[in-house]
Short mmCIF file of C-alpha atoms and ligand atoms in Angstrom, two decimals:
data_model
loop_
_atom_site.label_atom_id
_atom_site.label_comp_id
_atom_site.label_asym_id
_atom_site.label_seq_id
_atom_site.Cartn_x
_atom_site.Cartn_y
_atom_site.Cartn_z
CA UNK A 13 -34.83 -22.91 21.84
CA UNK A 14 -38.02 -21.53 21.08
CA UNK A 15 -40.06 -22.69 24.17
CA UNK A 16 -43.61 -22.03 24.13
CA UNK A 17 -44.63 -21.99 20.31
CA UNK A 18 -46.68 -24.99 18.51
CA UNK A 19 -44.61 -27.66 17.48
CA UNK A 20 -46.19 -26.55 13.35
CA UNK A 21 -44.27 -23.58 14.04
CA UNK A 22 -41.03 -25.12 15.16
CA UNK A 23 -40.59 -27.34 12.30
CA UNK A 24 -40.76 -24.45 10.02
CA UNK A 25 -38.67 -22.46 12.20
CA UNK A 26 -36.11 -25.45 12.17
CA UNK A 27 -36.46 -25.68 8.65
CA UNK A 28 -35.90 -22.37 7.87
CA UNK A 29 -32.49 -22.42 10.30
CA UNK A 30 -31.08 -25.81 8.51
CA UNK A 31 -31.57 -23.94 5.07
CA UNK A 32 -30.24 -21.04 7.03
CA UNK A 33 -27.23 -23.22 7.88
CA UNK A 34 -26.72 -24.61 4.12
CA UNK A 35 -26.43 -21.11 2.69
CA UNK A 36 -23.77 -20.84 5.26
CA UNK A 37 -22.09 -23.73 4.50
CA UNK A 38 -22.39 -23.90 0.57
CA UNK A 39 -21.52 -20.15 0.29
CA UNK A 40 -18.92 -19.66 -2.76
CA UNK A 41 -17.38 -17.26 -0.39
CA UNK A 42 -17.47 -17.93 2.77
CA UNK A 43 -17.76 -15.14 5.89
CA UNK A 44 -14.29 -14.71 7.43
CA UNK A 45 -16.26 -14.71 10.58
CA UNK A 46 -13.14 -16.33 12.23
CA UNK A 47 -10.91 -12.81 11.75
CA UNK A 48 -13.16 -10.91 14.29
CA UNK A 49 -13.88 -10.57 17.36
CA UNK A 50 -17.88 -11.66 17.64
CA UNK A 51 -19.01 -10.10 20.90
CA UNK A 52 -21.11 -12.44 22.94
CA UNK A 53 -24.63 -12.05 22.94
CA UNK A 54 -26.00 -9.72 25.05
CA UNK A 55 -29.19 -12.39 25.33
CA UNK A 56 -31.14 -15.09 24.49
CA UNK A 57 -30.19 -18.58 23.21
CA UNK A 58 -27.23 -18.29 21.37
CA UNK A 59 -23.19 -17.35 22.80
CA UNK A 60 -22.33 -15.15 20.06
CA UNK A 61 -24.36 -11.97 18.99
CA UNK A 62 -25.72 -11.76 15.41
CA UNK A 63 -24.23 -8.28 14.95
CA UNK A 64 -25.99 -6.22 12.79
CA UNK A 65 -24.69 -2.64 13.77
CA UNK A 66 -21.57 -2.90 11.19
CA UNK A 67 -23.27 0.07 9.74
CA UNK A 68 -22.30 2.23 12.95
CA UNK A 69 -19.17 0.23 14.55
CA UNK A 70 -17.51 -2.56 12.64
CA UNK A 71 -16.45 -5.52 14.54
CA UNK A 72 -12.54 -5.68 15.67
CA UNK A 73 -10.68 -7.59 13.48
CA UNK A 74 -8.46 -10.26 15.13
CA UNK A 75 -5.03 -9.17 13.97
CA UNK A 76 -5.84 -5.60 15.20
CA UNK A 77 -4.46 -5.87 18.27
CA UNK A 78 -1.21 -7.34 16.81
CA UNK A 79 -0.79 -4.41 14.54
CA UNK A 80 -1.42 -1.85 17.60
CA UNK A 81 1.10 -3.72 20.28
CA UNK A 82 3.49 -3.98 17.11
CA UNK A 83 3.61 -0.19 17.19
CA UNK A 84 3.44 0.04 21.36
CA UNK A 85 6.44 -2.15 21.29
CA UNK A 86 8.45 0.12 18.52
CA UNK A 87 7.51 3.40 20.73
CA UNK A 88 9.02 1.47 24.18
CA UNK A 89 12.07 -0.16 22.29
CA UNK A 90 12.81 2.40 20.00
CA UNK A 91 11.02 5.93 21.48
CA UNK A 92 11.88 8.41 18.64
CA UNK A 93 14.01 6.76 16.44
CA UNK A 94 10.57 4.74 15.94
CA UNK A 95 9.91 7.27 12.97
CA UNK A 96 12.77 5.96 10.84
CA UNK A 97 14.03 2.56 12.58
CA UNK A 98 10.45 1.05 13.37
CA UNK A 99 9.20 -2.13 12.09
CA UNK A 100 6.67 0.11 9.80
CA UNK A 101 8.90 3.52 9.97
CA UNK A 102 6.06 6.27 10.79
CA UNK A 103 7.66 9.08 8.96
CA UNK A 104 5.82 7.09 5.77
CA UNK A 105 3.48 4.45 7.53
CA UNK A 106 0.96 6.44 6.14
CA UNK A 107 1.93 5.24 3.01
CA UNK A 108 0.93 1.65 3.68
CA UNK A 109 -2.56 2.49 3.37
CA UNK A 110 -2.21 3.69 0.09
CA UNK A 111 -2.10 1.25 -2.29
CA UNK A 112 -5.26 -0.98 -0.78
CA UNK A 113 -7.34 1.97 -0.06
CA UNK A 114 -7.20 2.73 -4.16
CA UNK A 115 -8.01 -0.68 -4.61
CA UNK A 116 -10.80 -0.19 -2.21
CA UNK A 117 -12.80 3.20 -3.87
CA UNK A 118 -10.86 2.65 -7.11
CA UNK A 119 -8.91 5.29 -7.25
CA UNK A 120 -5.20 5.33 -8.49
CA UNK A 121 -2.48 5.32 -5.51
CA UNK A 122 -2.20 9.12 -5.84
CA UNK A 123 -5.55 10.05 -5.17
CA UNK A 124 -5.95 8.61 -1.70
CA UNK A 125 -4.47 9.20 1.56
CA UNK A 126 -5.48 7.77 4.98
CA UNK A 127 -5.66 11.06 7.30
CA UNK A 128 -7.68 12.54 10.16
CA UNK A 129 -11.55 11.90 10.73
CA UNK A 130 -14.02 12.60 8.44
CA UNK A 131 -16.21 15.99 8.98
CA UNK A 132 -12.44 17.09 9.29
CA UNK A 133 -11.53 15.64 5.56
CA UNK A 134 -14.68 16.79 3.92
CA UNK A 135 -13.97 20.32 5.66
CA UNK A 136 -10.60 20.13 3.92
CA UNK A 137 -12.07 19.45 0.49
CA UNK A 138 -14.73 22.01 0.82
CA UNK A 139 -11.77 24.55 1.26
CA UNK A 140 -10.46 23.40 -1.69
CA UNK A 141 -13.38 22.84 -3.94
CA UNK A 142 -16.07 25.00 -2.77
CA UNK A 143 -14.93 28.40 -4.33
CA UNK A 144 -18.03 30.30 -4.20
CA UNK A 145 -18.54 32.84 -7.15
CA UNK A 146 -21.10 34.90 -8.78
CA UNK A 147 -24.36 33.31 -9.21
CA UNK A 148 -22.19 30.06 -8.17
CA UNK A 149 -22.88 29.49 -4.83
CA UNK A 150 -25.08 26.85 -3.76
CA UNK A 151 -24.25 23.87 -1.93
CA UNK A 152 -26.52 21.17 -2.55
CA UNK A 153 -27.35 18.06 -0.54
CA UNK A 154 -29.53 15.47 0.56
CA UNK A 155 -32.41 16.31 2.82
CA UNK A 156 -32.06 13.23 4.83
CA UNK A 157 -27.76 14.10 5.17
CA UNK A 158 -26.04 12.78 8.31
CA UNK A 159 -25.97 15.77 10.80
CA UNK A 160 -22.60 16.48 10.83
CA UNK A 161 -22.88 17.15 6.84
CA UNK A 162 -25.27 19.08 7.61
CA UNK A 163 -23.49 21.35 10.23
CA UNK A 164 -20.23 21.38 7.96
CA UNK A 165 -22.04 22.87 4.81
CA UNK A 166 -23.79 25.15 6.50
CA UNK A 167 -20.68 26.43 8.27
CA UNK A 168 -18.71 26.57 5.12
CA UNK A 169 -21.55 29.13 3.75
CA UNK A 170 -21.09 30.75 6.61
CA UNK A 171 -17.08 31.17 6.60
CA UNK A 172 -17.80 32.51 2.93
CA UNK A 173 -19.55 35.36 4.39
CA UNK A 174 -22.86 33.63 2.81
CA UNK A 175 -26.71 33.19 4.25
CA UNK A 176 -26.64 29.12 4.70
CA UNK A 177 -31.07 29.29 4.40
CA UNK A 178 -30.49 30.26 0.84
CA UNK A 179 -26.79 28.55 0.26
CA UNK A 180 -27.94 25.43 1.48
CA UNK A 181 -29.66 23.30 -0.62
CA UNK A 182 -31.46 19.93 0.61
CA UNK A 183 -33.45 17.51 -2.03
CA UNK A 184 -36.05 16.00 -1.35
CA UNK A 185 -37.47 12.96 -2.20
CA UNK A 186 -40.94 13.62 -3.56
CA UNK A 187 -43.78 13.15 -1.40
CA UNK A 188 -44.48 10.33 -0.25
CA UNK A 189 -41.82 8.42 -1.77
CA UNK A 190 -38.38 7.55 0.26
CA UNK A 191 -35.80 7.87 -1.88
CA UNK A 192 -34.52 10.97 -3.74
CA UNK A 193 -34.80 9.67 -7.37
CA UNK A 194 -31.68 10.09 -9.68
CA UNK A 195 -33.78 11.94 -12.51
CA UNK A 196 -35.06 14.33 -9.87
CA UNK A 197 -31.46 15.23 -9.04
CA UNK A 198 -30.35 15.78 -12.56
CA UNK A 199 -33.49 17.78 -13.40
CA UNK A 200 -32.05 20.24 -10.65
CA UNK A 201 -28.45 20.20 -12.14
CA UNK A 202 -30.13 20.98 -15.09
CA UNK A 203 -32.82 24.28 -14.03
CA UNK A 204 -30.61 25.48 -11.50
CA UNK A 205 -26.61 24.36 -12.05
CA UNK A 206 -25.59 27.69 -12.46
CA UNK A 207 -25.94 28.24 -9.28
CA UNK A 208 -24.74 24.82 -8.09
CA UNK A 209 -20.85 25.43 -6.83
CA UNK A 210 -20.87 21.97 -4.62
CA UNK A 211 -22.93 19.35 -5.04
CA UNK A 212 -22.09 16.94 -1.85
CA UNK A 213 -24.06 13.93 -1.02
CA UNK A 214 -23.57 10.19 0.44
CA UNK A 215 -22.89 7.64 -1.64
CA UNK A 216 -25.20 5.29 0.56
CA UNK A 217 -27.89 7.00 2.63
CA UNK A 218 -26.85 6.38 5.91
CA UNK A 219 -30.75 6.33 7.09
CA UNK A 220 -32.90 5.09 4.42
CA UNK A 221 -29.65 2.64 2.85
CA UNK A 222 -30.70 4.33 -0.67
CA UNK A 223 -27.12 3.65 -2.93
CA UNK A 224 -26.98 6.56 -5.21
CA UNK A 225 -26.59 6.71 -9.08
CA UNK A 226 -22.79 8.11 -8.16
CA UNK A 227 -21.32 7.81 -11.80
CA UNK A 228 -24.88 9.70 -13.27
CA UNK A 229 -24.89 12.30 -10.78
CA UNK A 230 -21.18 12.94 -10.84
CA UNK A 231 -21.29 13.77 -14.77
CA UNK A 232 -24.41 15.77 -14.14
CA UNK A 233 -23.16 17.68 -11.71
CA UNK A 234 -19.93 18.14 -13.16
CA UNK A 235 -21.57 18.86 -16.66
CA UNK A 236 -23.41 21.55 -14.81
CA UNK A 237 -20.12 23.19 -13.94
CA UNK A 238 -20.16 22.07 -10.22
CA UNK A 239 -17.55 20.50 -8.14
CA UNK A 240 -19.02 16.72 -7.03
CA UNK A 241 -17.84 15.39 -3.95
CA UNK A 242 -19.28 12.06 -2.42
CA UNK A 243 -19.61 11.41 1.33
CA UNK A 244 -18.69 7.39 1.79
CA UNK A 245 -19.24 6.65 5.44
CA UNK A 246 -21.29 4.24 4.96
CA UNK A 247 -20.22 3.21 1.12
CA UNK A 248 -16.59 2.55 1.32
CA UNK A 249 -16.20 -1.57 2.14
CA UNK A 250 -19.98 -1.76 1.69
CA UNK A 251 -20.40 -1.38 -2.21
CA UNK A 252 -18.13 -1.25 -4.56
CA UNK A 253 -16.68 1.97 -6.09
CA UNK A 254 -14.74 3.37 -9.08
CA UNK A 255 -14.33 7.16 -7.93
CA UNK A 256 -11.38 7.85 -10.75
CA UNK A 257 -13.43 6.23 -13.56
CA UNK A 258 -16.66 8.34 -12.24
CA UNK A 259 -14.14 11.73 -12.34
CA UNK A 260 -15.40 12.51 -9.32
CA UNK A 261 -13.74 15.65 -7.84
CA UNK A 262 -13.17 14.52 -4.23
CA UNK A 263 -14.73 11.96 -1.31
CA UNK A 264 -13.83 10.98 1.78
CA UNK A 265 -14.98 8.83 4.09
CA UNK A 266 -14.47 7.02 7.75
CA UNK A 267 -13.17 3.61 8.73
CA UNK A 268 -14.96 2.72 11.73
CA UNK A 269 -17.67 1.66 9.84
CA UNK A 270 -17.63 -0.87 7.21
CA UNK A 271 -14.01 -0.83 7.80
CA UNK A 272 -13.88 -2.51 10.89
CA UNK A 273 -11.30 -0.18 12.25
CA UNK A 274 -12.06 0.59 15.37
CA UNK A 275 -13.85 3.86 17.01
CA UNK A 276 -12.41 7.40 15.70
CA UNK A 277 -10.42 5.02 13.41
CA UNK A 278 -8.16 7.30 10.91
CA UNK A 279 -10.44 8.55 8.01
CA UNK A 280 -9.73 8.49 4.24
CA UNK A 281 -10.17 11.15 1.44
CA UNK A 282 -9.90 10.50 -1.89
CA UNK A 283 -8.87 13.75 -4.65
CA UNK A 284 -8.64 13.31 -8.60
CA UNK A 285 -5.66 13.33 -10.38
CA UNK A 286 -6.36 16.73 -11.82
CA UNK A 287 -6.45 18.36 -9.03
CA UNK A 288 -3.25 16.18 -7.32
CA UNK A 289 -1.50 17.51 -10.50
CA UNK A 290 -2.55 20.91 -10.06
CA UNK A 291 -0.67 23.39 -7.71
CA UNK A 292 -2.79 26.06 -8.29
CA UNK A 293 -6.35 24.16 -6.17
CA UNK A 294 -6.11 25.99 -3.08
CA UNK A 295 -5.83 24.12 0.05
CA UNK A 296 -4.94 24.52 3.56
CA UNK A 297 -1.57 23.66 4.50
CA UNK A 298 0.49 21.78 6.56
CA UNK A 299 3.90 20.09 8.09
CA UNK A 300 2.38 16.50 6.23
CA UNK A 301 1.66 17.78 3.47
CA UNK A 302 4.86 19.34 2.44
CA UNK A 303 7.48 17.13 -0.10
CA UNK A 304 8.86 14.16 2.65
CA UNK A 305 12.08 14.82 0.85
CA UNK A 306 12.57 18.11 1.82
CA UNK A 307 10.15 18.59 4.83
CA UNK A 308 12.81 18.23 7.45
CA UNK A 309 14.74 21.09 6.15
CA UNK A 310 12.08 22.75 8.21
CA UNK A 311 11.70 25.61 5.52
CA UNK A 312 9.02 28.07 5.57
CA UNK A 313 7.98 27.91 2.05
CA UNK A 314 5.04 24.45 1.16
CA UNK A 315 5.99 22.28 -1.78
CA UNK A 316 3.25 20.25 -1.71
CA UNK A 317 3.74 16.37 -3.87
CA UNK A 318 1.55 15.94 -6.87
CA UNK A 319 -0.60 13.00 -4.34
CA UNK A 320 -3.35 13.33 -1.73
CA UNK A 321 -0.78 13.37 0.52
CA UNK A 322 -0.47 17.18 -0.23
CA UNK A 323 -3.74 17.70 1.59
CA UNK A 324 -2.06 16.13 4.86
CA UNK A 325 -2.02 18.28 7.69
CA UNK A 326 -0.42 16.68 10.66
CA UNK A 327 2.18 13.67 11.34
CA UNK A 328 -0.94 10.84 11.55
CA UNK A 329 -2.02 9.10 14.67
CA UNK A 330 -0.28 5.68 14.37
CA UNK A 331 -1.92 3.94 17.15
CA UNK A 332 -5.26 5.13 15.33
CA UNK A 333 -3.98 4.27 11.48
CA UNK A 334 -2.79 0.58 12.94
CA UNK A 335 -6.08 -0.57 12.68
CA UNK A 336 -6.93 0.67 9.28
CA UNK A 337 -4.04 -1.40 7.58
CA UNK A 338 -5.20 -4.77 9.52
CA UNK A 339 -8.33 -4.25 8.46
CA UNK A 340 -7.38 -3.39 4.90
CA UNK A 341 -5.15 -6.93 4.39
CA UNK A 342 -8.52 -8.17 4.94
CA UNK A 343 -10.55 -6.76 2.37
CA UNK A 344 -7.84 -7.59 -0.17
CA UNK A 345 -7.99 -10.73 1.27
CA UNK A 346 -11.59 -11.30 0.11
CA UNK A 347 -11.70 -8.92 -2.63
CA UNK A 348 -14.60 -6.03 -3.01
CA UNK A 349 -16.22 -7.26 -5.73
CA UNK A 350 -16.28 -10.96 -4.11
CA UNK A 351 -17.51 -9.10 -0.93
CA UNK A 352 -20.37 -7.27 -3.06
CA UNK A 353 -21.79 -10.68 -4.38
CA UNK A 354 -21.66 -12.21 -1.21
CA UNK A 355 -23.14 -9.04 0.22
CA UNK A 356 -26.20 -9.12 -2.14
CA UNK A 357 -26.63 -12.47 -1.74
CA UNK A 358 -27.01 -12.26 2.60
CA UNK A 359 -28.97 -8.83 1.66
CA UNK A 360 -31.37 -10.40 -0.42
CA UNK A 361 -31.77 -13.44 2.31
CA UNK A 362 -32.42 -11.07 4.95
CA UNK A 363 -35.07 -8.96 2.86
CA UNK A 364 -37.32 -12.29 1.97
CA UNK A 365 -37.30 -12.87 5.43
CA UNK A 366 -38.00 -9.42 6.91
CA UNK A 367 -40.99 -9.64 3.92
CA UNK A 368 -42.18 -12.39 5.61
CA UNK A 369 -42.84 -10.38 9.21
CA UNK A 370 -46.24 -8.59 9.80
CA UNK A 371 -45.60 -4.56 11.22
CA UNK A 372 -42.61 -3.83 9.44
CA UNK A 373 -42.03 -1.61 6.53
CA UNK A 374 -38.71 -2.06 4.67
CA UNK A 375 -37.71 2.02 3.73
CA UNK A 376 -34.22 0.75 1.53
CA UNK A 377 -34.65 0.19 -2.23
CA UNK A 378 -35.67 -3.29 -2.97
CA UNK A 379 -33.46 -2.87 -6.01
CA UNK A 380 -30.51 -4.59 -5.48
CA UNK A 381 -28.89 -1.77 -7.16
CA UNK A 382 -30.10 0.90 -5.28
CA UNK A 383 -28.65 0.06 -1.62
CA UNK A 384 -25.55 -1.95 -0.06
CA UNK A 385 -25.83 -4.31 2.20
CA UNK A 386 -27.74 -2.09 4.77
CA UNK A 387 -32.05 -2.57 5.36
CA UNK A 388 -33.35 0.17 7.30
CA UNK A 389 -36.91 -0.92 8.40
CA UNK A 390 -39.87 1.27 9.97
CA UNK A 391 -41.37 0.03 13.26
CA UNK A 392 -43.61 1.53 15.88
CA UNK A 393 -40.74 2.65 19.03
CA UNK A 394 -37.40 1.66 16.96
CA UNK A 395 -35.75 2.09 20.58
CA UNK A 396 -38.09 -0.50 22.53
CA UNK A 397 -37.90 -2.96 19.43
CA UNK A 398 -34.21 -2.64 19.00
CA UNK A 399 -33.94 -3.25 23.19
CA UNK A 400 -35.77 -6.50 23.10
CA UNK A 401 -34.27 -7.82 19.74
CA UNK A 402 -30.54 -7.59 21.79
CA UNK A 403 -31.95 -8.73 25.01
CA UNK A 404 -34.18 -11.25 24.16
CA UNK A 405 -32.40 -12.84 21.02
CA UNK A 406 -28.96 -11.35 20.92
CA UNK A 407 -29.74 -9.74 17.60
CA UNK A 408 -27.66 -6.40 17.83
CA UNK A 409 -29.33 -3.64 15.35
CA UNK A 410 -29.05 -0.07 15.49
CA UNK A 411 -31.75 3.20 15.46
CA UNK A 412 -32.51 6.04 14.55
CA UNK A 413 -35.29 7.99 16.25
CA UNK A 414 -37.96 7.67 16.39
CA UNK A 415 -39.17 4.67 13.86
CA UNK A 416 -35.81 3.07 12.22
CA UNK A 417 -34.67 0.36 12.65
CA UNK A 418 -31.03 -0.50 10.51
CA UNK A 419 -29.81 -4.33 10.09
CA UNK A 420 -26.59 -4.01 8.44
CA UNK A 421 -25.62 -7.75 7.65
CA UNK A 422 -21.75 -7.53 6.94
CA UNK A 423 -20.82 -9.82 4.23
CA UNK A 424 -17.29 -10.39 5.73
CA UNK A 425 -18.45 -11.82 9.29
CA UNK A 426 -21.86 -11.85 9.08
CA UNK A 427 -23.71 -15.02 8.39
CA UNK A 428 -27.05 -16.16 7.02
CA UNK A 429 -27.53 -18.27 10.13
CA UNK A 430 -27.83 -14.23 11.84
CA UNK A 431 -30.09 -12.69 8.68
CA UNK A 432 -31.95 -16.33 10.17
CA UNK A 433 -31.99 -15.19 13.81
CA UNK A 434 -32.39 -11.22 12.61
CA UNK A 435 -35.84 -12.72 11.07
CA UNK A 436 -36.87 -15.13 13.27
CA UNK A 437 -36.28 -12.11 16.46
CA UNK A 438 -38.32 -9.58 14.40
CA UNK A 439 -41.21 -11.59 13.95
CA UNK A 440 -40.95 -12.61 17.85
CA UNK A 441 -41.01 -9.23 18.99
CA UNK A 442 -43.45 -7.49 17.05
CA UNK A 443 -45.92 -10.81 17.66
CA UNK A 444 -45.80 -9.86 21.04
CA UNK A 445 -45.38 -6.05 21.15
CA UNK A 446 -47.59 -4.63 23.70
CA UNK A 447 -50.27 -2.36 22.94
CA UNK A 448 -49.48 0.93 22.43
C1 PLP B 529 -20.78 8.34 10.41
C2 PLP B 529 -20.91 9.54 9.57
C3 PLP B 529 -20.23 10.73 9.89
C4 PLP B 529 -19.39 10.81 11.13
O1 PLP B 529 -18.43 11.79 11.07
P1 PLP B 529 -17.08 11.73 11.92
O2 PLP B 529 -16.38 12.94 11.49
O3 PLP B 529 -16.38 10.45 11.56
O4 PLP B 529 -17.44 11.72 13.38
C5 PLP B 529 -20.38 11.81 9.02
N1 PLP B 529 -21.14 11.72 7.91
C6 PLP B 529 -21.81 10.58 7.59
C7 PLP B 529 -22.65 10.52 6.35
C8 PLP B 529 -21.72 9.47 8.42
O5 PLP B 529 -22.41 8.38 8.12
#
């Protein structure tokens, strides 16, 4: 399978896949590769692709489809009187997500609610959490934010009637290092909190895979008199997460991701209990968000439920929010903190390996502590290498221009037979990368 290199070489590359293949086997939990979908490879010697782009789409649970049709069917059978006579009613199938998404960030059932996409949901909190005042005005956040963070802060300055140059805050990491360190973030809380009304970043960097110090920087930033909200794209089902313990003021985050629930899945948000409880946060308002047992009086005044659910704008996109709950029954299926070991187990595989490969540069934390399962890694032409990794060796990674290169390896489906195959197609490729 590996035609054309030394016979030396191929015993150590078939010794390396049979201890590949033990891991695999001996495994205390083992991937629940069988529940998805594992596209084909789009090359080389294997059928299936070792899928390493989790980070960006997760794979399609089997039973999704089952959960969608169940919901097609309801609509032809039942058309409207689907909302109250369905299998799932969706007047409340909302509601289903509830109790495993808590379990998932560790929130109570109160404080999370499946809804929209995510720049909308962290739009949403901002209007209710970023109350600009006085000297309070800043919004602080990572240098290195996902662009769409980017654009929503700045345009929140903006709506405030604000200049988002000096609203705007980004931290940087110091120079020359990677990663924003935790002390360097509190040592701002602590000069310039005053000034601090938001402080907004992502839980795991979605480019470098840096996993912040949440519960420090949450009491810092609270302590400084700031509301903390956490972005979780790429944390929520990657790491786990104990948002009401950490008194974090609000998160939200997406599900196509780690969440395996399909592209422009339905989003979740997360809001404390002391602000579910009080009626006096502001937020904007909507049908959804109004008490279900009075909503269909179809009065004008909003008496909002002490839950999430209060920040609900519109009746939810079912066909969208199927997904989520399939792919939720699986992640109570194999537990978060089960998933977290297994995760840093694969991670830590994949990272001896990838040390093991001349011309790369791993930019994630080596601490195990400090990232998920995600290794971002810094190549000459991310695009070309990430090309010939799929085509040549159905290794399926994603980029980021111009020099990153992300291997997400997914503890639920992925395998260390593919952290194997991710290693073995790295070192193949930049052996034989052409000058220049
Ligand atoms: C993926 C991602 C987004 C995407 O936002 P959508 O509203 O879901 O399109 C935003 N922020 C971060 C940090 C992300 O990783």
């Amino acid at each position: 399978m590996n035609g054309g290199v030394n016979g030396g070489v191929d015993d150590r590359l078939n010794d390396m896949e049979a201890e590949a293949l033990r891991l695999d086997a001996t495994d205390p939990l083992p991937a629940l590769r069988g529940d998805f979908h594992i596209p084909p490879a789009p090359g080389g010697p294997y059928a299936e692709s070792a899928y390493f782009a989790g980070n960006s789409l997760g794979l399609q649970p089997r039973s999704a489809a089952r959960w969608v049709n169940e919901e097609l069917d309801d609509w032809a059978r039942l058309a409207v009187e689907g909302h109250t006579q369905g299998r799932r009613p969706w007047v409340d199938y909302h509601e289903q997500a509830r109790e495993p998404l808590a379990r998932l960030v560790g929130g109570l059932p109160h404080e999370v609610v499946a809804m929209n996409s995510l720049t909308v949901n962290l739009h949403l909190m901002m209007a209710s959490f970023y109350r600009p005042a006085g000297e309070r005005t800043r919004i602080v956040i990572e240098d290195t934010a996902f662009p769409s963070d980017s654009y929503a802060v700045r345009s929140q300055a903006v709506h405030h009637g604000l200049d988002p140059e000096r609203t705007v805050v980004r931290l940087r990491p110091r120079p020359g290092e990677e990663h924003l360190r935790t002390g360097d973030v509190l040592g701002y809380l602590e000069r310039e909190g005053r000034h601090v009304a938001l402080l907004m970043l992502g839980g795991v960097n979605y480019l470098t895979g840096q996993l912040m110090d949440m519960p420090a920087i949450t009491e810092a930033g609270r302590a400084a008199g700031a509301a903390v909200g956490w972005d979780l794209a790429h944390a929520a089902g990657n790491v786990p997460l104990r948002l009401h313990d950490w008194d974090v003021d609000f998160a939200a985050w997406c599900s196509y991701k780690y969440l395996n629930s399909g592209p422009g899945a339905v989003a979740g948000c997360f809001v404390h209990e002391r602000h579910v409880r009080d009626p006096a946060v502001p937020k904007l308002a909507g049908w959804w968000g109004t008490d279900p047992a009075t909503r269909f009086r179809m009065a004008p005044e909003f008496s909002p439920p002490a839950t999430a659910d209060a920040w609900q704008l519109s009746n939810p996109p079912i066909l969208a929010l199927a997904p989520v709950l399939a792919s939720l029954e699986l992640f109570d299926r194999a537990g978060m903190d089960a998933l977290r070991a297994r995760s840093e187990r694969l991670t830590a595989y994949l990272a001896a390996r990838l040390s093991r490969v001349a011309g790369l540069e791993v930019v994630t934390p080596a601490d195990p502590a400090a990232r998920g399962c995600q290794l971002s890694v810094r190549v000459p032409d991310a695009a070309a290498v990430a090309g010939r990794l799929a085509a040549a060796h159905g290794v399926v990674a994603d980029t980021r221009e111009p020099d990153v290169v992300r291997l997400a390896p997914v503890p639920l489906y992925s395998t260390f037979h593919d952290c194997h195959r991710a290693g073995t197609a790295l070192r193949a490729v930049l052996d034989h990368r052409p000058d220049g």
